[in-house]
Coordinates of C-alpha atoms in Angstrom, one line a residue:
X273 CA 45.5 -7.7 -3.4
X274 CA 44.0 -10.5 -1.2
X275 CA 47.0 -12.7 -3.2
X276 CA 49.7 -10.4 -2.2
X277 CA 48.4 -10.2 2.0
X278 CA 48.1 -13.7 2.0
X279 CA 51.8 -13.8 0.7
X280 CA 52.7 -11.1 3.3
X281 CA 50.9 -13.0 6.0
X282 CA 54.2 -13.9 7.8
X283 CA 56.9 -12.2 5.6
X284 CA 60.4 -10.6 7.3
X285 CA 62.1 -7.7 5.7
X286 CA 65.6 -7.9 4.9
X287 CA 68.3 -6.4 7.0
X288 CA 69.5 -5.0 9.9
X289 CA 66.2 -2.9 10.1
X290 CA 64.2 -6.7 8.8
X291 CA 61.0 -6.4 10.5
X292 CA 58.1 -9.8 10.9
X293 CA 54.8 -8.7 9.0
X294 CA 51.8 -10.7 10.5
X295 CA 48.7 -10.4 8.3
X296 CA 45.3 -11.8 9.5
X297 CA 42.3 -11.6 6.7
X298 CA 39.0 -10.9 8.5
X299 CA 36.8 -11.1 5.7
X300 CA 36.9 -11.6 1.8
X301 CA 34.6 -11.2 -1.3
X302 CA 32.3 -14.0 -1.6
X303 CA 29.9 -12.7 -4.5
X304 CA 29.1 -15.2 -6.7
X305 CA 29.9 -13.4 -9.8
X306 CA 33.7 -12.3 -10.7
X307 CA 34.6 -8.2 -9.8
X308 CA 36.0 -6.5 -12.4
X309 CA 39.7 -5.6 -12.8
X310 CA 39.7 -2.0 -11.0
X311 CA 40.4 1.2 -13.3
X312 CA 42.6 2.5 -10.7
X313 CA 43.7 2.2 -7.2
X314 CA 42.5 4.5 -4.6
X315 CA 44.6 5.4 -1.2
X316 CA 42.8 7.3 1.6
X317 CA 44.7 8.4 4.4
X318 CA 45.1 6.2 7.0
X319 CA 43.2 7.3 10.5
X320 CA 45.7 7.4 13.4
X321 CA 44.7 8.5 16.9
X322 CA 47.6 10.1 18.6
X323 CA 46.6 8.7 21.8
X324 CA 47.2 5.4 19.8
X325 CA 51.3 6.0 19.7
X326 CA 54.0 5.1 22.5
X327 CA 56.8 7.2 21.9
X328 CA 60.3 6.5 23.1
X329 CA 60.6 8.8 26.0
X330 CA 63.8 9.0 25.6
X331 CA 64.3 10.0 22.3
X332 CA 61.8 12.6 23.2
X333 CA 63.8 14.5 25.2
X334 CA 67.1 14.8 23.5
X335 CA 67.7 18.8 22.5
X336 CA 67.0 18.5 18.4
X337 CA 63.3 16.6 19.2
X338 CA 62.5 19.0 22.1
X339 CA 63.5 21.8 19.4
X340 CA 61.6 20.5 16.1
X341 CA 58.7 18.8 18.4
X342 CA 58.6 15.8 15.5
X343 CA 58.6 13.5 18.6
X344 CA 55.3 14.0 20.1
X345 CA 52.2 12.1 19.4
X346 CA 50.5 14.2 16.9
X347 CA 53.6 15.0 14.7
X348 CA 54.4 11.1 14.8
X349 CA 50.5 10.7 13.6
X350 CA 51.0 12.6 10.7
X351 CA 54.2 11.3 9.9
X352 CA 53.6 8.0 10.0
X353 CA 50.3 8.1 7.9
X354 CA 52.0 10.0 5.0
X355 CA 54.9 8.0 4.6
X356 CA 52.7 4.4 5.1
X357 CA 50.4 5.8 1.9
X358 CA 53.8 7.0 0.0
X359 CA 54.9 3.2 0.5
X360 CA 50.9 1.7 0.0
X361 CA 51.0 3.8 -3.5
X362 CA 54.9 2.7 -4.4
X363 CA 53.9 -0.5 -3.7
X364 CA 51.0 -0.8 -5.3
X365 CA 52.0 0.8 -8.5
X366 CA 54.3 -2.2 -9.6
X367 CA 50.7 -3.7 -10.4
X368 CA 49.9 -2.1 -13.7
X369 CA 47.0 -0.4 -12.4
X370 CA 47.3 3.5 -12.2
X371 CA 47.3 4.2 -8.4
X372 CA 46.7 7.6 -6.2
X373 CA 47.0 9.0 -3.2
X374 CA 43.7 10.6 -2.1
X375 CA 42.3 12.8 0.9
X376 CA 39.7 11.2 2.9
X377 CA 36.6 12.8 1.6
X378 CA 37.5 12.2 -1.7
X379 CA 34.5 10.6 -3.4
X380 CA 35.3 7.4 -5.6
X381 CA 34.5 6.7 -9.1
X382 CA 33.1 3.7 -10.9
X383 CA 35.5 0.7 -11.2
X384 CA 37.5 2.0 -8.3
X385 CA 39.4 -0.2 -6.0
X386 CA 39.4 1.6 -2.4
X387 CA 41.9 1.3 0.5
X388 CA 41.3 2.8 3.4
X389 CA 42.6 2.0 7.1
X390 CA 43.6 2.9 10.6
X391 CA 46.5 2.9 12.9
X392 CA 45.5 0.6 15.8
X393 CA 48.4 1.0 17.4
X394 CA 51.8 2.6 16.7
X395 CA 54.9 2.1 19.4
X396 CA 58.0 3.6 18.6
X397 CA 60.0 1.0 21.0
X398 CA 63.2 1.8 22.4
X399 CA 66.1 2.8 20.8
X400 CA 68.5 2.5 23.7
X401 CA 67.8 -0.8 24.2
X402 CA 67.8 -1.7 20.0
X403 CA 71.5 -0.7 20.6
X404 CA 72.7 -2.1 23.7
X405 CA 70.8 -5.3 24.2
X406 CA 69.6 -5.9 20.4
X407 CA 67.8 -9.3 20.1
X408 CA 64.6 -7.8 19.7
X409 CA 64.5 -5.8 22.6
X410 CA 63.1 -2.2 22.4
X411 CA 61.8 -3.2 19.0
X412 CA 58.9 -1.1 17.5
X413 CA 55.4 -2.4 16.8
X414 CA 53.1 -0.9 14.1
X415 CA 49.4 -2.3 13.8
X416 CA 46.7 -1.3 11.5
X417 CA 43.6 -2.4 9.8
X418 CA 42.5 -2.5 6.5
X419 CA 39.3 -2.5 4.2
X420 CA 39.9 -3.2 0.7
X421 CA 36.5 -2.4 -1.4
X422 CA 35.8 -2.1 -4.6
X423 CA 33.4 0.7 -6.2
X424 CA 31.0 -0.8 -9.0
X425 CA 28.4 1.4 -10.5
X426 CA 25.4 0.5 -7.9
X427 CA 27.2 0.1 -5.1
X428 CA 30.6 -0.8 -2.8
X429 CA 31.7 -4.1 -2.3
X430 CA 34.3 -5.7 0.2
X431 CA 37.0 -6.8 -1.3
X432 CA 39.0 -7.5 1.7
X433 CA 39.7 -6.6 5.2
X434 CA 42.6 -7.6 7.1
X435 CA 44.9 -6.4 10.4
X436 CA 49.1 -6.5 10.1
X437 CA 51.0 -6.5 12.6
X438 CA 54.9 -5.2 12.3
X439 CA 57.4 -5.5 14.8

């Protein structure tokens, strides 16, 4: 995992929709005897503060938002931090390692490799401007941060923590 964020630490989607993925490690392992491989892959729901979230005021108020209400803070909360696990877990599968999706209390067993995280900041940008200037105007920004531990029968060690930055 800390191989694949240091690989994503300035990576670019493809696209029209290509978005810049800044990764900055904070800390790392530095045990001096080897982890073990993890028997699966945990994913707890990201934390997201709807105070945390910008949301394009005018998108807002167009007639199908006002009606379903999927554009205020707290529906964008929970939206955002289902389908960034769903991706986290997709992801993460292509490793080999069996990998779930698990509520927040959800207690870790032995061997377990944890990732947890918070939304630092989520702003939805502007989509009036995406289509009439373009050029990176009105672009979204997404930022988290993320501890990566690993559960070993006597205790929980960091494995990594690192913020990304989207745009």
């Amino acid at each position: 995992l800390t191989a694949g964020a240091l690989l994503l630490s300035t990576a670019y989607a493809q696209g029209p929709m290509g978005a810049k993925i800044n990764v900055t490690p904070l800390a790392g392992y530095t045990g001096s005897s080897p982890l073990p491989k993890p028997d699966k892959i945990l994913v707890y729901d990201f934390a997201i503060n709807p105070d945390d979230i910008q949301v394009d005021k005018m998108q807002a108020m167009r007639p199908r938002h006002l009606i379903t209400g999927d554009q205020k803070p707290d529906a964008i909360a929970a939206s955002a931090s289902k389908k960034y696990s769903a991706e986290l877990v997709k992801a993460l599968a292509k490793t080999g390692i069996p990998v779930e999706h698990v509520a927040k209390d959800t207690p870790p067993t032995d061997n377990a490799l944890m990732i947890q995280g918070s939304f630092t900041s989520v702003k939805e940008g502007n989509k009036t401007e995406r289509d009439t200037i373009g050029m990176g105007a009105g672009g979204a920004d997404v930022q988290t941060k993320i501890d990566v531990h690993m559960k070993t029968p006597t205790d929980s060690v960091l494995f990594s923590q690192f913020e990304t930055d989207t745009k």
